[in-house]
Amino acid sequence: MNRLKTLFRSGSIVILAATVVGGLAGYLANAIVGANITAVEYSSFGVFWSALYFIIAVISGVQQEVTRATRPKQDHSSGGALARRFAVIGAVATGAIVFVSGFWWAPIVFPSSDVWAVVAPIALGCSAYFVVAVLSGTLYGLTLWPAIGAMIVVDGVLRLAAIGTVLIGGWGETALYWAVVLPFPLTPSILWWVFRSRVVGRSMLDVGAAELTWNSLRTTTAAVAIGVLVSGFPVVLALVRPSAPAEELGTVIFGINLVRAPLVTIVLSLQSYLVIRFRSEPGRSGRTAAMLIGIIIGAALVFAGVAVLVAEWLLPILWADYALSGGFIAALAGSGGMLGLLCVSGPLALAKSRHGAYSLGWVAAAAVAVIALMSPLPLVTAIVVALSAGPAIGVAIHLIGARYSH
């Protein structure tokens, strides 16, 4: 019982449970969409989801730095002004950059879609997520675990409900896009009034505006690579393999989203928690990281084995339009484990203020993955190599950087 209370106070149970619920909601959202549209149609939805979450993954770098820099204040004087200004300016700038640049990149990424229908929801979602990132980083820094858990759960459940409503109503592709992004502004708007009194005036940053911006740029650089390897991978795939048939592309994108989601979503969402955990227990951070690495490897092996057994009979029943082999699905599950290791080694390096090693590890992993995709290997083989070899290189760089930190 005492051990359980300790785990609850440390936030591990709260964050893990919330992440499982939020990840399951996202997993079900993709599965439901896939069951209601064809593989060719999913190629458009999958790339939209990928493009949106690629930019969000980039912005998540801001959350990592705000998490690292936030400390509780000992008094209750006014505080947090820098974080608020940073959130507002960043949200406006992000929305403007995405919206204006979208009229250049959207026709390339979505050649058969209306530019406005794609760019407008992505710009709104990314602008709102910048506020979510700063607020979440502040909550992590203050170790307000129930508030963080609520943010994760409400966001995922709202998205699942919105997507389900659109599909039931038969409102079409554009409405589906808006259903995906609206939880980003709605979640903080709803929950802010619940935990506002525990945040306002109770936090401070250990850096000034210039250093916060510089450190955020470095963690954001790493987050670009995170986006390439995780949510943005289907976009990269569509760009570097433009000759791939739409049906094949939609099928492999669906497989990537469906199979990697359970493990990757959980571990990726735990990064901010891991930064706090490693930072608060520097003497035990190495042992904790080793334990987590062992758990992830074991989970990936089990999941890969289950995937082989399930794929052969479940896919034809629920998703008959998607021709995926058991071997490919098992390989995707295994590669998800490799990415999970990267999501542990990265926070370990960042918690030790090794921003350079943190960024380099992610960038190197993404570069190796892109090179593999551009190789003459068959599409399925190139995907497996990209999602396995890239993270392996990144993990090595992170661990070396953390080992030689001062």
One Martini backbone bead per residue (centre of mass of N, CA, C, O) as a GRO file, in nm:
protein
  406
    1MET     BB    1   0.057   0.062  -0.022
    2ASN     BB    2   0.298   0.257   0.002
    3ARG     BB    3   0.394   0.214  -0.289
    4LEU     BB    4   0.136   0.323  -0.422
    5LYS     BB    5   0.148   0.607  -0.303
    6THR     BB    6   0.423   0.680  -0.422
    7LEU     BB    7   0.343   0.648  -0.721
    8PHE     BB    8   0.116   0.858  -0.716
    9ARG     BB    9   0.291   1.101  -0.626
   10SER     BB   10   0.492   1.069  -0.880
   11GLY     BB   11   0.271   1.011  -1.136
   12SER     BB   12   0.286   0.736  -1.287
   13ILE     BB   13  -0.007   0.634  -1.275
   14VAL     BB   14  -0.157   0.878  -1.384
   15ILE     BB   15  -0.004   0.911  -1.657
   16LEU     BB   16  -0.034   0.625  -1.763
   17ALA     BB   17  -0.343   0.609  -1.760
   18ALA     BB   18  -0.396   0.858  -1.937
   19THR     BB   19  -0.228   0.761  -2.181
   20VAL     BB   20  -0.389   0.510  -2.240
   21VAL     BB   21  -0.657   0.651  -2.293
   22GLY     BB   22  -0.558   0.852  -2.510
   23GLY     BB   23  -0.432   0.636  -2.698
   24LEU     BB   24  -0.691   0.471  -2.740
   25ALA     BB   25  -0.854   0.697  -2.870
   26GLY     BB   26  -0.665   0.733  -3.116
   27TYR     BB   27  -0.675   0.442  -3.210
   28LEU     BB   28  -0.986   0.430  -3.256
   29ALA     BB   29  -1.006   0.657  -3.456
   30ASN     BB   30  -0.838   0.522  -3.680
   31ALA     BB   31  -0.997   0.254  -3.693
   32ILE     BB   32  -1.274   0.378  -3.768
   33VAL     BB   33  -1.192   0.521  -4.022
   34GLY     BB   34  -1.077   0.268  -4.169
   35ALA     BB   35  -1.365   0.114  -4.158
   36ASN     BB   36  -1.516   0.368  -4.343
   37ILE     BB   37  -1.277   0.355  -4.550
   38THR     BB   38  -1.063   0.345  -4.791
   39ALA     BB   39  -0.737   0.324  -4.880
   40VAL     BB   40  -0.744   0.569  -5.068
   41GLU     BB   41  -0.883   0.764  -4.863
   42TYR     BB   42  -0.667   0.725  -4.632
   43SER     BB   43  -0.432   0.871  -4.768
   44SER     BB   44  -0.548   1.153  -4.693
   45PHE     BB   45  -0.603   1.129  -4.390
   46GLY     BB   46  -0.322   1.023  -4.304
   47VAL     BB   47  -0.168   1.278  -4.402
   48PHE     BB   48  -0.314   1.482  -4.229
   49TRP     BB   49  -0.246   1.359  -3.956
   50SER     BB   50   0.059   1.373  -4.005
   51ALA     BB   51   0.095   1.678  -4.053
   52LEU     BB   52  -0.022   1.776  -3.787
   53TYR     BB   53   0.165   1.591  -3.593
   54PHE     BB   54   0.428   1.701  -3.690
   55ILE     BB   55   0.397   1.992  -3.585
   56ILE     BB   56   0.333   1.907  -3.295
   57ALA     BB   57   0.602   1.766  -3.245
   58VAL     BB   58   0.765   2.023  -3.271
   59ILE     BB   59   0.621   2.180  -3.037
   60SER     BB   60   0.700   1.974  -2.808
   61GLY     BB   61   0.978   2.100  -2.755
   62VAL     BB   62   0.868   2.324  -2.576
   63GLN     BB   63   0.763   2.146  -2.348
   64GLN     BB   64   1.036   2.030  -2.260
   65GLU     BB   65   1.162   2.303  -2.171
   66VAL     BB   66   0.944   2.400  -1.975
   67THR     BB   67   0.970   2.161  -1.791
   68ARG     BB   68   1.273   2.199  -1.716
   69ALA     BB   69   1.237   2.521  -1.621
   70THR     BB   70   1.023   2.458  -1.413
   71ARG     BB   71   0.937   2.606  -1.093
   72PRO     BB   72   0.848   2.631  -0.785
   73LYS     BB   73   0.722   2.857  -0.575
   74GLN     BB   74   0.754   2.976  -0.240
   75ASP     BB   75   0.558   3.184  -0.319
   76HIS     BB   76   0.249   3.398  -0.413
   77SER     BB   77   0.341   3.561  -0.625
   78SER     BB   78   0.367   3.683  -0.911
   79GLY     BB   79   0.365   3.459  -1.201
   80GLY     BB   80   0.430   3.348  -1.538
   81ALA     BB   81   0.462   3.575  -1.755
   82LEU     BB   82   0.660   3.452  -1.956
   83ALA     BB   83   0.491   3.205  -2.033
   84ARG     BB   84   0.247   3.362  -2.141
   85ARG     BB   85   0.392   3.524  -2.360
   86PHE     BB   86   0.508   3.280  -2.506
   87ALA     BB   87   0.235   3.150  -2.578
   88VAL     BB   88   0.106   3.381  -2.741
   89ILE     BB   89   0.329   3.438  -2.947
   90GLY     BB   90   0.361   3.145  -3.046
   91ALA     BB   91   0.069   3.102  -3.146
   92VAL     BB   92   0.056   3.327  -3.354
   93ALA     BB   93   0.307   3.249  -3.518
   94THR     BB   94   0.227   2.961  -3.588
   95GLY     BB   95  -0.039   3.017  -3.736
   96ALA     BB   96   0.083   3.204  -3.954
   97ILE     BB   97   0.296   3.015  -4.073
   98VAL     BB   98   0.111   2.780  -4.150
   99PHE     BB   99  -0.090   2.935  -4.326
  100VAL     BB  100   0.100   3.067  -4.534
  101SER     BB  101   0.274   2.810  -4.609
  102GLY     BB  102   0.037   2.619  -4.697
  103PHE     BB  103   0.015   2.739  -4.999
  104TRP     BB  104   0.274   2.565  -5.069
  105TRP     BB  105   0.258   2.262  -4.935
  106ALA     BB  106  -0.032   2.151  -4.982
  107PRO     BB  107  -0.023   2.090  -5.296
  108ILE     BB  108   0.198   1.867  -5.250
  109VAL     BB  109   0.061   1.683  -5.024
  110PHE     BB  110  -0.249   1.779  -5.149
  111PRO     BB  111  -0.330   1.753  -5.473
  112SER     BB  112  -0.664   1.667  -5.428
  113SER     BB  113  -0.708   1.919  -5.244
  114ASP     BB  114  -0.827   2.173  -5.068
  115VAL     BB  115  -0.639   2.405  -4.925
  116TRP     BB  116  -0.829   2.536  -4.716
  117ALA     BB  117  -0.935   2.263  -4.588
  118VAL     BB  118  -0.639   2.206  -4.468
  119VAL     BB  119  -0.499   2.465  -4.347
  120ALA     BB  120  -0.697   2.580  -4.137
  121PRO     BB  121  -0.701   2.343  -3.926
  122ILE     BB  122  -0.395   2.326  -3.884
  123ALA     BB  123  -0.347   2.615  -3.784
  124LEU     BB  124  -0.532   2.602  -3.538
  125GLY     BB  125  -0.415   2.352  -3.397
  126CYS     BB  126  -0.119   2.462  -3.367
  127SER     BB  127  -0.180   2.717  -3.210
  128ALA     BB  128  -0.318   2.576  -2.969
  129TYR     BB  129  -0.078   2.381  -2.898
  130PHE     BB  130   0.117   2.588  -2.788
  131VAL     BB  131  -0.045   2.634  -2.531
  132VAL     BB  132  -0.046   2.341  -2.438
  133ALA     BB  133   0.263   2.312  -2.411
  134VAL     BB  134   0.309   2.530  -2.192
  135LEU     BB  135   0.103   2.428  -1.989
  136SER     BB  136   0.212   2.138  -1.960
  137GLY     BB  137   0.498   2.217  -1.871
  138THR     BB  138   0.402   2.358  -1.613
  139LEU     BB  139   0.260   2.115  -1.484
  140TYR     BB  140   0.511   1.939  -1.471
  141GLY     BB  141   0.689   2.135  -1.303
  142LEU     BB  142   0.452   2.119  -1.065
  143THR     BB  143   0.335   1.828  -1.038
  144LEU     BB  144   0.025   1.814  -1.173
  145TRP     BB  145  -0.103   1.522  -1.239
  146PRO     BB  146  -0.416   1.546  -1.268
  147ALA     BB  147  -0.407   1.772  -1.482
  148ILE     BB  148  -0.250   1.618  -1.693
  149GLY     BB  149  -0.442   1.379  -1.719
  150ALA     BB  150  -0.685   1.549  -1.813
  151MET     BB  151  -0.563   1.657  -2.074
  152ILE     BB  152  -0.522   1.382  -2.212
  153VAL     BB  153  -0.811   1.264  -2.194
  154VAL     BB  154  -0.989   1.491  -2.311
  155ASP     BB  155  -0.858   1.509  -2.584
  156GLY     BB  156  -0.910   1.213  -2.680
  157VAL     BB  157  -1.220   1.196  -2.632
  158LEU     BB  158  -1.307   1.435  -2.806
  159ARG     BB  159  -1.196   1.321  -3.072
  160LEU     BB  160  -1.356   1.062  -3.084
  161ALA     BB  161  -1.637   1.195  -3.072
  162ALA     BB  162  -1.609   1.377  -3.323
  163ILE     BB  163  -1.550   1.156  -3.531
  164GLY     BB  164  -1.803   0.988  -3.480
  165THR     BB  165  -2.007   1.210  -3.553
  166VAL     BB  166  -1.917   1.253  -3.847
  167LEU     BB  167  -1.960   0.961  -3.945
  168ILE     BB  168  -2.260   0.940  -3.874
  169GLY     BB  169  -2.339   1.208  -4.043
  170GLY     BB  170  -2.179   1.225  -4.318
  171TRP     BB  171  -1.983   1.512  -4.356
  172GLY     BB  172  -1.698   1.450  -4.439
  173GLU     BB  173  -1.368   1.537  -4.476
  174THR     BB  174  -1.357   1.828  -4.356
  175ALA     BB  175  -1.501   1.760  -4.088
  176LEU     BB  176  -1.285   1.558  -3.998
  177TYR     BB  177  -1.058   1.762  -3.964
  178TRP     BB  178  -1.199   1.936  -3.743
  179ALA     BB  179  -1.233   1.704  -3.538
  180VAL     BB  180  -0.925   1.672  -3.483
  181VAL     BB  181  -0.856   1.987  -3.381
  182LEU     BB  182  -1.062   2.103  -3.160
  183PRO     BB  183  -0.937   1.983  -2.888
  184PHE     BB  184  -0.705   2.187  -2.853
  185PRO     BB  185  -0.881   2.442  -2.763
  186LEU     BB  186  -1.090   2.302  -2.566
  187THR     BB  187  -0.929   2.175  -2.333
  188PRO     BB  188  -0.805   2.435  -2.195
  189SER     BB  189  -1.077   2.588  -2.173
  190ILE     BB  190  -1.206   2.384  -1.973
  191LEU     BB  191  -0.960   2.325  -1.752
  192TRP     BB  192  -0.851   2.596  -1.645
  193TRP     BB  193  -1.089   2.640  -1.427
  194VAL     BB  194  -0.998   2.401  -1.244
  195PHE     BB  195  -0.653   2.472  -1.213
  196ARG     BB  196  -0.579   2.779  -1.188
  197SER     BB  197  -0.511   2.817  -0.873
  198ARG     BB  198  -0.244   2.613  -0.909
  199VAL     BB  199  -0.079   2.820  -1.115
  200VAL     BB  200  -0.113   3.101  -1.043
  201GLY     BB  201   0.184   3.223  -0.902
  202ARG     BB  202   0.356   2.915  -0.883
  203SER     BB  203   0.572   2.989  -1.107
  204MET     BB  204   0.904   2.936  -1.258
  205LEU     BB  205   1.192   3.026  -1.438
  206ASP     BB  206   1.546   2.942  -1.493
  207VAL     BB  207   1.501   3.147  -1.733
  208GLY     BB  208   1.507   3.360  -1.977
  209ALA     BB  209   1.392   3.462  -2.275
  210ALA     BB  210   1.644   3.395  -2.445
  211GLU     BB  211   1.701   3.107  -2.334
  212LEU     BB  212   1.425   2.989  -2.386
  213THR     BB  213   1.437   3.024  -2.691
  214TRP     BB  214   1.699   2.868  -2.747
  215ASN     BB  215   1.622   2.598  -2.616
  216SER     BB  216   1.364   2.560  -2.786
  217LEU     BB  217   1.507   2.541  -3.057
  218ARG     BB  218   1.665   2.283  -2.987
  219THR     BB  219   1.419   2.102  -2.911
  220THR     BB  220   1.276   2.154  -3.185
  221THR     BB  221   1.482   2.021  -3.363
  222ALA     BB  222   1.432   1.745  -3.241
  223ALA     BB  223   1.121   1.747  -3.303
  224VAL     BB  224   1.144   1.722  -3.604
  225ALA     BB  225   1.257   1.436  -3.587
  226ILE     BB  226   1.020   1.318  -3.437
  227GLY     BB  227   0.816   1.374  -3.661
  228VAL     BB  228   0.950   1.195  -3.877
  229LEU     BB  229   0.930   0.921  -3.698
  230VAL     BB  230   0.628   0.956  -3.642
  231SER     BB  231   0.376   1.139  -3.751
  232GLY     BB  232   0.548   1.231  -4.025
  233PHE     BB  233   0.615   0.972  -4.186
  234PRO     BB  234   0.389   0.964  -4.408
  235VAL     BB  235   0.478   1.227  -4.546
  236VAL     BB  236   0.760   1.139  -4.621
  237LEU     BB  237   0.668   0.895  -4.781
  238ALA     BB  238   0.505   1.057  -4.997
  239LEU     BB  239   0.752   1.233  -5.095
  240VAL     BB  240   0.977   0.993  -5.156
  241ARG     BB  241   0.710   0.810  -5.281
  242PRO     BB  242   0.528   0.922  -5.540
  243SER     BB  243   0.488   0.637  -5.711
  244ALA     BB  244   0.305   0.523  -5.517
  245PRO     BB  245   0.030   0.378  -5.477
  246ALA     BB  246  -0.248   0.474  -5.308
  247GLU     BB  247  -0.322   0.196  -5.188
  248GLU     BB  248  -0.044   0.127  -5.069
  249LEU     BB  249  -0.009   0.383  -4.902
  250GLY     BB  250  -0.266   0.356  -4.729
  251THR     BB  251  -0.193   0.080  -4.607
  252VAL     BB  252   0.081   0.150  -4.463
  253ILE     BB  253  -0.024   0.389  -4.298
  254PHE     BB  254  -0.232   0.230  -4.140
  255GLY     BB  255  -0.032   0.031  -4.017
  256ILE     BB  256   0.140   0.238  -3.866
  257ASN     BB  257  -0.088   0.367  -3.693
  258LEU     BB  258  -0.200   0.100  -3.565
  259VAL     BB  259   0.063  -0.046  -3.448
  260ARG     BB  260   0.238   0.192  -3.306
  261ALA     BB  261   0.045   0.346  -3.112
  262PRO     BB  262   0.044   0.207  -2.831
  263LEU     BB  263   0.353   0.244  -2.761
  264VAL     BB  264   0.431   0.529  -2.868
  265THR     BB  265   0.219   0.705  -2.727
  266ILE     BB  266   0.300   0.642  -2.439
  267VAL     BB  267   0.607   0.716  -2.445
  268LEU     BB  268   0.586   1.000  -2.569
  269SER     BB  269   0.398   1.118  -2.336
  270LEU     BB  270   0.635   1.057  -2.106
  271GLN     BB  271   0.871   1.260  -2.142
  272SER     BB  272   0.816   1.481  -1.931
  273TYR     BB  273   0.815   1.292  -1.692
  274LEU     BB  274   1.107   1.187  -1.733
  275VAL     BB  275   1.250   1.452  -1.693
  276ILE     BB  276   1.161   1.485  -1.399
  277ARG     BB  277   1.264   1.215  -1.289
  278PHE     BB  278   1.567   1.249  -1.369
  279ARG     BB  279   1.609   1.529  -1.231
  280SER     BB  280   1.523   1.435  -0.928
  281GLU     BB  281   1.718   1.150  -0.986
  282PRO     BB  282   2.034   1.148  -1.076
  283GLY     BB  283   2.152   0.884  -0.932
  284ARG     BB  284   1.902   0.693  -1.075
  285SER     BB  285   1.866   0.737  -1.386
  286GLY     BB  286   2.016   0.496  -1.510
  287ARG     BB  287   1.846   0.267  -1.378
  288THR     BB  288   1.572   0.362  -1.479
  289ALA     BB  289   1.637   0.347  -1.781
  290ALA     BB  290   1.709   0.045  -1.788
  291MET     BB  291   1.434  -0.056  -1.697
  292LEU     BB  292   1.267   0.071  -1.931
  293ILE     BB  293   1.413  -0.069  -2.162
  294GLY     BB  294   1.334  -0.357  -2.078
  295ILE     BB  295   1.027  -0.318  -2.094
  296ILE     BB  296   1.010  -0.232  -2.394
  297ILE     BB  297   1.134  -0.482  -2.519
  298GLY     BB  298   0.928  -0.682  -2.405
  299ALA     BB  299   0.672  -0.547  -2.523
  300ALA     BB  300   0.755  -0.564  -2.823
  301LEU     BB  301   0.775  -0.873  -2.840
  302VAL     BB  302   0.487  -0.935  -2.758
  303PHE     BB  303   0.342  -0.760  -2.969
  304ALA     BB  304   0.462  -0.902  -3.216
  305GLY     BB  305   0.343  -1.182  -3.156
  306VAL     BB  306   0.045  -1.095  -3.151
  307ALA     BB  307   0.035  -0.972  -3.436
  308VAL     BB  308   0.072  -1.235  -3.592
  309LEU     BB  309  -0.182  -1.381  -3.479
  310VAL     BB  310  -0.403  -1.155  -3.547
  311ALA     BB  311  -0.372  -1.052  -3.846
  312GLU     BB  312  -0.485  -1.299  -4.012
  313TRP     BB  313  -0.801  -1.259  -3.886
  314LEU     BB  314  -0.872  -0.950  -3.825
  315LEU     BB  315  -0.828  -0.786  -4.083
  316PRO     BB  316  -1.043  -0.922  -4.276
  317ILE     BB  317  -1.284  -0.832  -4.092
  318LEU     BB  318  -1.230  -0.507  -4.036
  319TRP     BB  319  -0.990  -0.461  -4.287
  320ALA     BB  320  -1.024  -0.569  -4.601
  321ASP     BB  321  -0.874  -0.325  -4.770
  322TYR     BB  322  -0.610  -0.423  -4.605
  323ALA     BB  323  -0.295  -0.553  -4.717
  324LEU     BB  324  -0.147  -0.722  -4.445
  325SER     BB  325   0.117  -0.869  -4.309
  326GLY     BB  326   0.239  -1.026  -4.035
  327GLY     BB  327   0.540  -0.946  -4.071
  328PHE     BB  328   0.500  -0.638  -4.097
  329ILE     BB  329   0.356  -0.596  -3.826
  330ALA     BB  330   0.584  -0.706  -3.648
  331ALA     BB  331   0.798  -0.500  -3.743
  332LEU     BB  332   0.645  -0.250  -3.644
  333ALA     BB  333   0.642  -0.328  -3.348
  334GLY     BB  334   0.950  -0.337  -3.314
  335SER     BB  335   1.002  -0.039  -3.405
  336GLY     BB  336   0.841   0.082  -3.173
  337GLY     BB  337   1.048  -0.002  -2.959
  338MET     BB  338   1.283   0.169  -3.064
  339LEU     BB  339   1.136   0.439  -3.024
  340GLY     BB  340   1.096   0.404  -2.721
  341LEU     BB  341   1.397   0.422  -2.648
  342LEU     BB  342   1.429   0.715  -2.751
  343CYS     BB  343   1.208   0.822  -2.532
  344VAL     BB  344   1.429   0.775  -2.299
  345SER     BB  345   1.711   0.886  -2.385
  346GLY     BB  346   1.628   1.179  -2.430
  347PRO     BB  347   1.540   1.268  -2.138
  348LEU     BB  348   1.810   1.195  -2.011
  349ALA     BB  349   1.976   1.412  -2.160
  350LEU     BB  350   1.796   1.662  -2.087
  351ALA     BB  351   1.811   1.640  -1.772
  352LYS     BB  352   2.141   1.697  -1.815
  353SER     BB  353   2.162   1.939  -2.029
  354ARG     BB  354   2.196   1.779  -2.325
  355HIS     BB  355   2.101   1.935  -2.594
  356GLY     BB  356   2.292   1.839  -2.817
  357ALA     BB  357   2.247   1.530  -2.787
  358TYR     BB  358   1.944   1.536  -2.816
  359SER     BB  359   1.934   1.653  -3.103
  360LEU     BB  360   2.134   1.464  -3.251
  361GLY     BB  361   1.986   1.197  -3.208
  362TRP     BB  362   1.726   1.270  -3.363
  363VAL     BB  363   1.852   1.365  -3.631
  364ALA     BB  364   2.002   1.104  -3.699
  365ALA     BB  365   1.755   0.921  -3.703
  366ALA     BB  366   1.605   1.073  -3.931
  367ALA     BB  367   1.824   1.059  -4.150
  368VAL     BB  368   1.838   0.752  -4.171
  369ALA     BB  369   1.539   0.711  -4.246
  370VAL     BB  370   1.536   0.878  -4.510
  371ILE     BB  371   1.757   0.721  -4.657
  372ALA     BB  372   1.603   0.452  -4.656
  373LEU     BB  373   1.355   0.557  -4.822
  374MET     BB  374   1.550   0.647  -5.076
  375SER     BB  375   1.602   0.378  -5.139
  376PRO     BB  376   1.575   0.082  -5.353
  377LEU     BB  377   1.397  -0.042  -5.172
  378PRO     BB  378   1.137  -0.176  -5.085
  379LEU     BB  379   0.891  -0.030  -4.919
  380VAL     BB  380   0.865  -0.219  -4.672
  381THR     BB  381   1.168  -0.246  -4.612
  382ALA     BB  382   1.233   0.057  -4.581
  383ILE     BB  383   1.051   0.103  -4.335
  384VAL     BB  384   1.185  -0.092  -4.137
  385VAL     BB  385   1.468   0.028  -4.149
  386ALA     BB  386   1.397   0.321  -4.070
  387LEU     BB  387   1.246   0.233  -3.784
  388SER     BB  388   1.526   0.098  -3.669
  389ALA     BB  389   1.805   0.231  -3.736
  390GLY     BB  390   1.758   0.520  -3.649
  391PRO     BB  391   1.699   0.482  -3.339
  392ALA     BB  392   1.964   0.334  -3.272
  393ILE     BB  393   2.147   0.579  -3.318
  394GLY     BB  394   2.009   0.776  -3.118
  395VAL     BB  395   2.051   0.617  -2.858
  396ALA     BB  396   2.359   0.620  -2.858
  397ILE     BB  397   2.393   0.929  -2.841
  398HIS     BB  398   2.238   0.980  -2.580
  399LEU     BB  399   2.401   0.791  -2.389
  400ILE     BB  400   2.673   0.925  -2.432
  401GLY     BB  401   2.590   1.211  -2.343
  402ALA     BB  402   2.491   1.129  -2.055
  403ARG     BB  403   2.756   0.997  -1.956
  404TYR     BB  404   2.926   1.291  -2.024
  405SER     BB  405   2.813   1.457  -1.811
  406HIS     BB  406   2.836   1.723  -1.556
   0.00000   0.00000   0.00000
